[in-house]
Amino acid sequence: MLDMFCYQCEQTAKGEGCTKVGVCGKQPEVAAMQDLLVYSLKGLSQVAVQAREMGIKDPEVNVFTCQASFSTLTNVNFDPERFVEYVNKAVQLREGLKEKIKQSAARDETLWTKAKRAIGLKDESTQAHFPEGPATFQPAGTLEGMIEQGREHSIPNDPETNEDIKSLKQSLVYGIKGLAAYADHAQILGQEDEEVYEFIQKGLAATLRFDLSLDDWVNLVLECGRINLRAMELLDAGNTGKYGHPVPTSVPLGHKKGKAVLISGHDLRDLELLLQQTEGKDIYVYTHGEMLPTHGYPELKKYPHFYGHYGSAWQNQKKEFAEFPGPILMTTNCLQKPQESYKENIFTTGLVGWPAIYHIADKDFTPVIDKALEMEGFTEDEDKGSVMVGFARNAVLGVADKVVEAVQNKNIRHFFLVGGCDGAKPERGYYEEFAEKAPQDTVILTLACGKFRFFDKNLGTIGDLPRLLDVGQCNDAYSAVQIAVALSKAFEVDVNDLPLSMILSWYEQKACAILFTLLYLGIKDIRLGPSLPAFVSSNVLDVLVKNFDIKPISTPEEDLKAILG
């Protein structure tokens, strides 16, 4: 038996799968516990689908399913003990939901028959019972026992024999993980939609079925894209409703003399709480990674001690965190193995975890603040220039008339969305080179941490419009979609007929969900890199190429020539 098997991220070993230890730092026991949690969630979802058909909805099950799915995303939680809690909680919620179903089935046999049909259960029983498998399994009483159970339910042991359907099933699982992350972010800010929860549970339960065709699976993946669009819309409403629409903002890349805290990840609510709790304590708060765009939100930038941005993308944190003279707070995903040089200075919160690293579950960041006051901080001011953020949909659409005029006057020839995840592979230098070589009469929209390949480059302006427009985090992909839709309306053409090309980099499962959204919207001719997903079979790839004209990146020169002619 393999030590582990995981191929959910772009940097998976040899482009095939990690079998000894994850490239991300994930140990085999963590991989097994994540596999067991996904298996548990499929069982919980199978029961939840039956419950929904009988009119039973459980908010706790909904929220937990998202949180637990999110915890298995790449670079989120590396602590096997935390997964023990999640698996046990999944089974506890599953059994509670079963009891409600049984009570309802006893009252109405017709409802039970309908519920069975929803999950493809064909037995003739009129009594509520559940198919053997994840809906009935019981977790072992020890971590070691659970790890063995997880290995039994790893991807190589999937009973699916059709490689193309297996590929689409895994694609759906990874899309749901990304979707669950966006839904969790939105729920934290008070934005929910029952349709999102319903699909997540329906999709996870569907992966246990063997009566669906290849077309059915393609449609489920596209449906994941549709629902992900709704989840991103909810998150956008949560972010802008609470913190205002981002505005163009200059963000210092240097630092101020004084005590300092660094916050990384994605979560705006965590940042707000940290700003509130550090107010008046002579501590400057700096962002790292995908927290950079938060400087554009009016309700966050109002804090005078919210100063600037430090460092670059997630894969550089080992060097950057070691040099930061204050504590680091990790929110959401992007964590790497903490080094000894800063192991005592890093804290996790929310779903993030690493064994033996201080975890703050209650959002009281006093330990972070105490550590900041204890450490030296920056000993002098330093000016390293600045970058602009805040060109989300509201800002860009506010000057849409100027954009349309510039295109009509041929001052702008083409738009490129060059964005997505960053990573350590040298091939990712393609994106920096592409941005630098794009002609001066083109505009580059960017989002997510892929921008750190070129975020501090001076690409000039076209009239009053900067050539480089930062739309925001990967979580802000909804803004990019809305900009494209609005431009298509302004020019009265289909999105695919716009002078707009998408040059995307991917790393983890939120990127998968976004890609499925773009496919659902019918957007074609996407260039994807630096490599194609290992979980996509050759036949599935052929379908994507044929129906959506997806293609791998080549060289910046060749791709620019193909796009611009």
PDB file of C-alpha atoms in Angstrom, residues 189 191 233-246 268 297 299 393:
ATOM      1  CA  LEU A 189     -20.037  37.562   7.232  1.00  0.00           C
ATOM      2  CA  GLN A 191     -24.314  35.636   3.886  1.00  0.00           C
ATOM      3  CA  GLU A 233     -21.596  36.568  -5.101  1.00  0.00           C
ATOM      4  CA  LEU A 234     -22.518  35.986  -1.454  1.00  0.00           C
ATOM      5  CA  LEU A 235     -18.933  36.557  -0.378  1.00  0.00           C
ATOM      6  CA  ASP A 236     -18.735  39.748  -2.430  1.00  0.00           C
ATOM      7  CA  ALA A 237     -21.934  40.954  -0.763  1.00  0.00           C
ATOM      8  CA  GLY A 238     -20.498  40.090   2.654  1.00  0.00           C
ATOM      9  CA  ASN A 239     -17.197  41.867   2.046  1.00  0.00           C
ATOM     10  CA  THR A 240     -18.588  44.998   0.396  1.00  0.00           C
ATOM     11  CA  GLY A 241     -21.660  45.157   2.646  1.00  0.00           C
ATOM     12  CA  LYS A 242     -19.540  45.193   5.791  1.00  0.00           C
ATOM     13  CA  TYR A 243     -16.353  46.918   4.666  1.00  0.00           C
ATOM     14  CA  GLY A 244     -17.479  49.004   1.666  1.00  0.00           C
ATOM     15  CA  HIS A 245     -16.474  48.702  -1.978  1.00  0.00           C
ATOM     16  CA  PRO A 246     -12.684  48.770  -2.458  1.00  0.00           C
ATOM     17  CA  LEU A 268     -11.325  40.033   6.323  1.00  0.00           C
ATOM     18  CA  TYR A 297     -11.654  48.526   1.842  1.00  0.00           C
ATOM     19  CA  GLU A 299     -13.885  50.257   6.738  1.00  0.00           C
ATOM     20  CA  ARG A 393     -15.732  45.840  -9.977  1.00  0.00           C
TER      21      ARG A 393
END
